[in-house]
mmCIF file of C-alpha atoms and ligand atoms in Angstrom:
data_model
loop_
_atom_site.group_PDB
_atom_site.id
_atom_site.type_symbol
_atom_site.label_atom_id
_atom_site.label_comp_id
_atom_site.label_asym_id
_atom_site.label_seq_id
_atom_site.Cartn_x
_atom_site.Cartn_y
_atom_site.Cartn_z
ATOM 1 C CA MET A 1 -137.731 -35.339 -205.375
ATOM 2 C CA SER A 2 -138.076 -38.796 -206.834
ATOM 3 C CA LYS A 3 -137.042 -39.613 -210.395
ATOM 4 C CA GLN A 4 -139.626 -38.390 -212.861
ATOM 5 C CA LYS A 5 -140.463 -39.004 -216.466
ATOM 6 C CA LYS A 6 -139.584 -35.903 -218.488
ATOM 7 C CA ILE A 7 -142.472 -34.018 -220.021
ATOM 8 C CA VAL A 8 -142.803 -31.811 -223.101
ATOM 9 C CA ILE A 9 -146.055 -29.894 -223.464
ATOM 10 C CA ALA A 10 -147.085 -28.307 -226.762
ATOM 11 C CA ASN A 11 -149.234 -25.225 -226.175
ATOM 12 C CA TRP A 12 -150.812 -24.318 -229.502
ATOM 13 C CA LYS A 13 -152.675 -21.366 -227.942
ATOM 14 C CA MET A 14 -155.261 -19.904 -230.361
ATOM 15 C CA LYS A 15 -152.827 -19.981 -233.259
ATOM 16 C CA LEU A 16 -154.157 -22.788 -235.442
ATOM 17 C CA GLY A 17 -157.365 -23.355 -237.354
ATOM 18 C CA PHE A 18 -159.439 -26.476 -236.902
ATOM 19 C CA ASP A 19 -158.124 -28.307 -239.973
ATOM 20 C CA GLU A 20 -154.590 -27.127 -239.238
ATOM 21 C CA SER A 21 -154.835 -28.589 -235.733
ATOM 22 C CA VAL A 22 -155.983 -31.975 -236.972
ATOM 23 C CA LYS A 23 -153.313 -32.002 -239.693
ATOM 24 C CA LEU A 24 -150.522 -31.135 -237.258
ATOM 25 C CA ALA A 25 -151.749 -33.745 -234.769
ATOM 26 C CA ARG A 26 -151.717 -36.406 -237.505
ATOM 27 C CA GLU A 27 -148.242 -35.388 -238.616
ATOM 28 C CA LEU A 28 -146.931 -35.639 -235.068
ATOM 29 C CA ALA A 29 -148.660 -38.953 -234.433
ATOM 30 C CA GLU A 30 -147.132 -40.414 -237.583
ATOM 31 C CA ASN A 31 -143.614 -39.139 -237.061
ATOM 32 C CA TYR A 32 -143.008 -39.102 -233.320
ATOM 33 C CA LYS A 33 -140.647 -41.838 -232.277
ATOM 34 C CA GLU A 34 -141.437 -42.638 -228.704
ATOM 35 C CA HIS A 35 -138.821 -42.009 -226.052
ATOM 36 C CA GLU A 36 -139.606 -44.232 -223.121
ATOM 37 C CA ASP A 37 -138.805 -41.671 -220.469
ATOM 38 C CA VAL A 38 -140.489 -38.660 -222.123
ATOM 39 C CA GLU A 39 -144.187 -37.850 -221.964
ATOM 40 C CA VAL A 40 -145.403 -35.628 -224.814
ATOM 41 C CA VAL A 41 -148.633 -33.688 -224.360
ATOM 42 C CA ILE A 42 -150.478 -31.794 -227.087
ATOM 43 C CA CYS A 43 -152.738 -28.920 -226.010
ATOM 44 C CA PRO A 44 -154.947 -27.734 -228.888
ATOM 45 C CA SER A 45 -157.683 -25.156 -228.484
ATOM 46 C CA ALA A 46 -160.836 -26.479 -226.813
ATOM 47 C CA ILE A 47 -162.848 -26.654 -230.028
ATOM 48 C CA ALA A 48 -160.249 -28.927 -231.640
ATOM 49 C CA LEU A 49 -159.769 -31.242 -228.642
ATOM 50 C CA ALA A 50 -162.104 -34.021 -229.772
ATOM 51 C CA ARG A 51 -160.722 -34.297 -233.283
ATOM 52 C CA VAL A 52 -157.122 -34.075 -232.108
ATOM 53 C CA ALA A 53 -157.900 -36.835 -229.590
ATOM 54 C CA GLU A 54 -159.068 -38.967 -232.495
ATOM 55 C CA ALA A 55 -155.955 -38.145 -234.557
ATOM 56 C CA ILE A 56 -153.479 -39.165 -231.837
ATOM 57 C CA LYS A 57 -155.343 -42.062 -230.272
ATOM 58 C CA ASP A 58 -153.067 -44.778 -231.678
ATOM 59 C CA SER A 59 -149.877 -42.890 -230.825
ATOM 60 C CA PRO A 60 -148.032 -42.379 -227.521
ATOM 61 C CA LEU A 61 -148.937 -38.667 -227.588
ATOM 62 C CA LYS A 62 -151.150 -37.431 -224.763
ATOM 63 C CA LEU A 63 -153.820 -34.766 -224.827
ATOM 64 C CA GLY A 64 -154.195 -31.671 -222.660
ATOM 65 C CA ALA A 65 -156.590 -28.727 -222.432
ATOM 66 C CA GLN A 66 -155.328 -25.140 -222.467
ATOM 67 C CA GLN A 67 -158.028 -24.092 -220.063
ATOM 68 C CA ILE A 68 -160.755 -25.518 -217.825
ATOM 69 C CA PHE A 69 -163.470 -24.022 -215.668
ATOM 70 C CA TYR A 70 -163.804 -24.865 -211.981
ATOM 71 C CA HIS A 71 -167.274 -26.411 -212.256
ATOM 72 C CA GLU A 72 -168.089 -29.572 -214.139
ATOM 73 C CA ASN A 73 -171.590 -28.669 -215.219
ATOM 74 C CA GLY A 74 -174.183 -25.897 -215.009
ATOM 75 C CA SER A 75 -175.228 -22.482 -216.254
ATOM 76 C CA TYR A 76 -171.782 -21.246 -217.215
ATOM 77 C CA THR A 77 -172.095 -20.008 -220.784
ATOM 78 C CA GLY A 78 -168.901 -20.348 -222.762
ATOM 79 C CA GLN A 79 -166.869 -22.226 -220.163
ATOM 80 C CA VAL A 80 -164.859 -25.407 -220.706
ATOM 81 C CA SER A 81 -165.968 -28.261 -218.466
ATOM 82 C CA PRO A 82 -163.142 -30.284 -216.917
ATOM 83 C CA ALA A 83 -165.411 -33.333 -216.940
ATOM 84 C CA VAL A 84 -166.016 -33.054 -220.692
ATOM 85 C CA VAL A 85 -162.338 -32.423 -221.337
ATOM 86 C CA ARG A 86 -161.597 -35.660 -219.484
ATOM 87 C CA GLU A 87 -164.387 -37.459 -221.319
ATOM 88 C CA ILE A 88 -162.793 -36.488 -224.638
ATOM 89 C CA GLY A 89 -159.573 -38.120 -223.485
ATOM 90 C CA ALA A 90 -157.415 -35.311 -222.152
ATOM 91 C CA GLU A 91 -155.163 -36.197 -219.222
ATOM 92 C CA TYR A 92 -153.699 -32.748 -218.540
ATOM 93 C CA ALA A 93 -154.998 -29.187 -218.122
ATOM 94 C CA ILE A 94 -152.972 -25.978 -218.279
ATOM 95 C CA ILE A 95 -154.084 -23.643 -215.487
ATOM 96 C CA GLY A 96 -152.997 -20.085 -214.684
ATOM 97 C CA HIS A 97 -151.226 -19.361 -217.940
ATOM 98 C CA SER A 98 -150.170 -15.708 -217.975
ATOM 99 C CA GLU A 99 -152.313 -15.123 -221.066
ATOM 100 C CA GLN A 100 -155.350 -16.130 -218.967
ATOM 101 C CA ARG A 101 -154.208 -14.264 -215.872
ATOM 102 C CA LYS A 102 -153.880 -11.156 -218.055
ATOM 103 C CA LEU A 103 -157.558 -11.530 -218.971
ATOM 104 C CA GLY A 104 -158.593 -11.613 -215.340
ATOM 105 C CA GLU A 105 -157.949 -15.100 -213.981
ATOM 106 C CA THR A 106 -157.132 -14.705 -210.286
ATOM 107 C CA ASP A 107 -155.062 -16.784 -207.863
ATOM 108 C CA ASP A 108 -158.329 -17.967 -206.368
ATOM 109 C CA ASP A 109 -159.593 -19.098 -209.804
ATOM 110 C CA VAL A 110 -156.314 -20.949 -210.290
ATOM 111 C CA ASN A 111 -156.722 -22.715 -206.951
ATOM 112 C CA ARG A 112 -160.300 -23.736 -207.747
ATOM 113 C CA LYS A 113 -159.328 -24.948 -211.212
ATOM 114 C CA ILE A 114 -156.561 -27.102 -209.760
ATOM 115 C CA GLN A 115 -159.118 -28.713 -207.460
ATOM 116 C CA ALA A 116 -161.491 -29.211 -210.410
ATOM 117 C CA ALA A 117 -158.719 -30.790 -212.474
ATOM 118 C CA LEU A 118 -157.846 -33.207 -209.682
ATOM 119 C CA ARG A 119 -161.516 -34.118 -209.121
ATOM 120 C CA ASN A 120 -161.768 -34.992 -212.797
ATOM 121 C CA ASP A 121 -158.605 -37.022 -213.035
ATOM 122 C CA LEU A 122 -156.691 -34.366 -214.967
ATOM 123 C CA ILE A 123 -153.090 -33.505 -214.110
ATOM 124 C CA PRO A 124 -152.907 -29.732 -213.529
ATOM 125 C CA VAL A 125 -150.074 -27.885 -215.265
ATOM 126 C CA VAL A 126 -149.969 -24.710 -213.212
ATOM 127 C CA CYS A 127 -148.102 -21.743 -214.671
ATOM 128 C CA VAL A 128 -146.426 -19.127 -212.512
ATOM 129 C CA GLY A 129 -144.157 -16.267 -213.510
ATOM 130 C CA GLU A 130 -143.286 -12.622 -213.133
ATOM 131 C CA THR A 131 -144.016 -9.772 -215.535
ATOM 132 C CA PHE A 132 -141.217 -7.637 -216.968
ATOM 133 C CA GLU A 133 -142.038 -4.869 -214.533
ATOM 134 C CA GLN A 134 -141.816 -7.242 -211.565
ATOM 135 C CA TYR A 135 -138.575 -8.625 -212.943
ATOM 136 C CA GLN A 136 -137.103 -5.130 -213.231
ATOM 137 C CA GLN A 137 -138.183 -4.355 -209.686
ATOM 138 C CA LYS A 138 -136.447 -7.558 -208.550
ATOM 139 C CA LYS A 139 -139.715 -8.954 -207.255
ATOM 140 C CA THR A 140 -139.498 -12.306 -209.064
ATOM 141 C CA ASP A 141 -138.951 -14.473 -205.965
ATOM 142 C CA VAL A 142 -141.780 -12.812 -204.032
ATOM 143 C CA VAL A 143 -144.193 -13.133 -206.970
ATOM 144 C CA ILE A 144 -143.371 -16.809 -207.434
ATOM 145 C CA ILE A 145 -143.763 -17.609 -203.736
ATOM 146 C CA GLN A 146 -147.082 -15.756 -203.639
ATOM 147 C CA GLN A 147 -148.462 -17.428 -206.782
ATOM 148 C CA VAL A 148 -147.384 -20.927 -205.768
ATOM 149 C CA THR A 149 -148.704 -20.589 -202.228
ATOM 150 C CA ALA A 150 -152.046 -19.236 -203.418
ATOM 151 C CA ALA A 151 -152.389 -21.852 -206.159
ATOM 152 C CA LEU A 152 -151.712 -24.757 -203.830
ATOM 153 C CA ALA A 153 -153.564 -23.541 -200.720
ATOM 154 C CA ASP A 154 -155.502 -26.406 -199.151
ATOM 155 C CA ILE A 155 -154.738 -28.755 -202.018
ATOM 156 C CA LYS A 156 -154.414 -32.328 -200.862
ATOM 157 C CA LEU A 157 -153.225 -34.988 -203.230
ATOM 158 C CA GLN A 158 -154.211 -38.634 -203.283
ATOM 159 C CA LYS A 159 -151.538 -41.238 -203.686
ATOM 160 C CA ASN A 160 -151.780 -41.422 -207.478
ATOM 161 C CA GLN A 161 -152.136 -37.681 -208.103
ATOM 162 C CA LYS A 162 -149.538 -35.091 -209.004
ATOM 163 C CA ILE A 163 -149.231 -31.436 -209.959
ATOM 164 C CA ILE A 164 -146.923 -29.906 -212.527
ATOM 165 C CA LEU A 165 -145.699 -26.383 -211.799
ATOM 166 C CA ALA A 166 -144.355 -24.484 -214.777
ATOM 167 C CA TYR A 167 -142.111 -21.474 -214.326
ATOM 168 C CA GLU A 168 -142.942 -19.185 -217.227
ATOM 169 C CA PRO A 169 -141.442 -15.696 -217.002
ATOM 170 C CA VAL A 170 -144.207 -13.660 -218.667
ATOM 171 C CA TRP A 171 -141.833 -11.312 -220.477
ATOM 172 C CA VAL A 172 -139.923 -14.199 -222.049
ATOM 173 C CA ILE A 173 -142.956 -15.942 -223.544
ATOM 174 C CA GLY A 174 -142.987 -15.584 -227.314
ATOM 175 C CA SER A 175 -139.897 -13.340 -227.264
ATOM 176 C CA GLY A 176 -137.533 -15.839 -228.881
ATOM 177 C CA GLN A 177 -135.075 -15.206 -226.046
ATOM 178 C CA ALA A 178 -135.205 -17.678 -223.153
ATOM 179 C CA VAL A 179 -133.748 -16.952 -219.707
ATOM 180 C CA GLU A 180 -130.438 -18.383 -218.521
ATOM 181 C CA HIS A 181 -130.666 -21.869 -217.101
ATOM 182 C CA ASN A 182 -129.207 -20.768 -213.748
ATOM 183 C CA VAL A 183 -132.206 -18.441 -213.337
ATOM 184 C CA VAL A 184 -134.518 -21.408 -213.886
ATOM 185 C CA GLU A 185 -132.504 -23.445 -211.385
ATOM 186 C CA HIS A 186 -132.894 -20.703 -208.787
ATOM 187 C CA ILE A 187 -136.645 -20.323 -209.370
ATOM 188 C CA VAL A 188 -137.208 -24.073 -209.185
ATOM 189 C CA GLN A 189 -135.577 -24.027 -205.737
ATOM 190 C CA ILE A 190 -137.876 -21.151 -204.753
ATOM 191 C CA ILE A 191 -140.911 -23.092 -205.998
ATOM 192 C CA ILE A 192 -139.917 -26.203 -204.074
ATOM 193 C CA HIS A 193 -139.256 -24.209 -200.898
ATOM 194 C CA SER A 194 -142.558 -22.407 -201.101
ATOM 195 C CA THR A 195 -144.386 -25.737 -201.135
ATOM 196 C CA LEU A 196 -142.619 -27.158 -198.109
ATOM 197 C CA ASP A 197 -144.961 -25.587 -195.570
ATOM 198 C CA LEU A 198 -148.123 -26.450 -197.438
ATOM 199 C CA GLU A 199 -148.660 -30.126 -196.890
ATOM 200 C CA THR A 200 -146.399 -32.995 -196.031
ATOM 201 C CA ASN A 201 -145.453 -35.031 -199.072
ATOM 202 C CA LEU A 202 -146.796 -32.497 -201.550
ATOM 203 C CA VAL A 203 -143.243 -31.883 -202.635
ATOM 204 C CA ASP A 204 -142.871 -35.523 -203.698
ATOM 205 C CA LYS A 205 -145.867 -35.167 -205.961
ATOM 206 C CA LEU A 206 -144.721 -32.043 -207.748
ATOM 207 C CA GLN A 207 -142.959 -31.849 -211.047
ATOM 208 C CA VAL A 208 -141.370 -28.522 -211.953
ATOM 209 C CA ILE A 209 -140.841 -27.514 -215.564
ATOM 210 C CA TYR A 210 -139.930 -24.383 -217.578
ATOM 211 C CA GLY A 211 -141.668 -22.509 -220.376
ATOM 212 C CA GLY A 212 -140.748 -19.446 -222.436
ATOM 213 C CA SER A 213 -139.051 -19.403 -225.868
ATOM 214 C CA VAL A 214 -137.933 -23.019 -225.725
ATOM 215 C CA ASP A 215 -136.517 -24.373 -228.995
ATOM 216 C CA ALA A 216 -134.423 -27.293 -230.201
ATOM 217 C CA GLY A 217 -131.250 -25.328 -229.541
ATOM 218 C CA ASN A 218 -131.899 -24.563 -225.881
ATOM 219 C CA VAL A 219 -134.264 -27.293 -224.638
ATOM 220 C CA ASN A 220 -131.592 -29.274 -222.825
ATOM 221 C CA GLU A 221 -130.581 -26.240 -220.784
ATOM 222 C CA PHE A 222 -133.955 -26.392 -219.067
ATOM 223 C CA ILE A 223 -134.001 -30.045 -218.211
ATOM 224 C CA ILE A 224 -131.901 -29.867 -215.120
ATOM 225 C CA GLY A 225 -131.415 -33.201 -213.359
ATOM 226 C CA ASN A 226 -134.259 -33.854 -210.974
ATOM 227 C CA LEU A 227 -134.955 -30.142 -210.557
ATOM 228 C CA SER A 228 -136.609 -29.107 -213.813
ATOM 229 C CA THR A 229 -137.796 -32.095 -215.772
ATOM 230 C CA GLY A 230 -139.717 -30.684 -218.690
ATOM 231 C CA VAL A 231 -140.778 -27.770 -220.846
ATOM 232 C CA ILE A 232 -143.817 -26.026 -222.278
ATOM 233 C CA VAL A 233 -143.363 -25.079 -225.908
ATOM 234 C CA GLY A 234 -145.484 -22.433 -227.639
ATOM 235 C CA ASN A 235 -144.286 -21.063 -230.990
ATOM 236 C CA GLU A 236 -141.918 -23.919 -231.715
ATOM 237 C CA SER A 237 -144.722 -26.471 -231.323
ATOM 238 C CA LEU A 238 -146.761 -25.082 -234.226
ATOM 239 C CA LYS A 239 -144.744 -26.820 -236.937
ATOM 240 C CA ALA A 240 -144.237 -30.581 -236.816
ATOM 241 C CA LYS A 241 -140.631 -30.303 -237.959
ATOM 242 C CA ASN A 242 -139.636 -27.860 -235.207
ATOM 243 C CA PHE A 243 -141.476 -29.681 -232.439
ATOM 244 C CA LEU A 244 -140.107 -33.080 -233.470
ATOM 245 C CA ALA A 245 -136.610 -31.536 -233.517
ATOM 246 C CA ILE A 246 -137.090 -30.518 -229.881
ATOM 247 C CA LEU A 247 -138.218 -34.022 -228.955
ATOM 248 C CA GLU A 248 -135.236 -35.558 -230.718
ATOM 249 C CA LYS A 249 -132.810 -33.235 -228.931
ATOM 250 C CA ILE A 250 -133.896 -34.199 -225.435
ATOM 251 C CA ASN A 251 -131.174 -36.186 -223.730
HETATM 252 P P1 LIG B 301 -143.393 -19.702 -226.272
HETATM 253 O O1 LIG B 301 -144.702 -19.937 -225.405
HETATM 254 O O2 LIG B 301 -142.662 -21.032 -226.374
HETATM 255 O O3 LIG B 301 -143.882 -19.238 -227.597
HETATM 256 O O4 LIG B 301 -142.554 -18.697 -225.570
HETATM 257 C C1 LIG B 301 -144.688 -20.702 -224.228
HETATM 258 C C2 LIG B 301 -146.002 -20.604 -223.484
HETATM 259 O O5 LIG B 301 -146.670 -19.566 -223.553
HETATM 260 O O6 LIG B 301 -146.424 -21.540 -222.797
#
């Protein structure tokens, strides 16, 4: 894979209020010292997107949505339009997070949402990962291959498009205990191999990252040469001090 800019994605989930989101965004915008080769993406909840966009607009921080629907417009009560998300200024969209899959999002939904993201000029951040049960049954590799293949079925990328695939072991998320970096290395290889049959050149347009209990102490274990070039951060992105510490630690 070609050399890629590293990426750090803050996933605030549904853990902050509206004012808290704007305050944290302002704090980050004021205190983040740009690293040229690191892209930093903030993903607030959908209702805070517009105000967070406003708060970070003069900073190098980028905006992402935690969720999008696979149609742009129509009678879809309660859904988040990828077109509106883009209009607000987001450049990324998390898709297939295990917390959404748990609520019923299917592999087919994930595939359609990736297509919707690409149509609307959003970079999809597609999460894949095994549950604890699957891990115990030693099914991790099979689950990853199946999720990646289903997510990327029939996806064709234009020259300027890319997809980020995030390996997020479900049982590690929010546990405070990340996996060993050699596990991540192995899974990244699995992810890359499972994309080889899909479409020529897709592999050159993929960026693979890791998520699950990342903190300032372990972040560099998950940025592994050209293999894994970024992280998704949940809990440790909710306080400016902790998130900035992660950004400062990145080599
Ligand atoms: P965590 O969350 O850093 O709190 O484990 C990561 C995620 O869910 O994306």
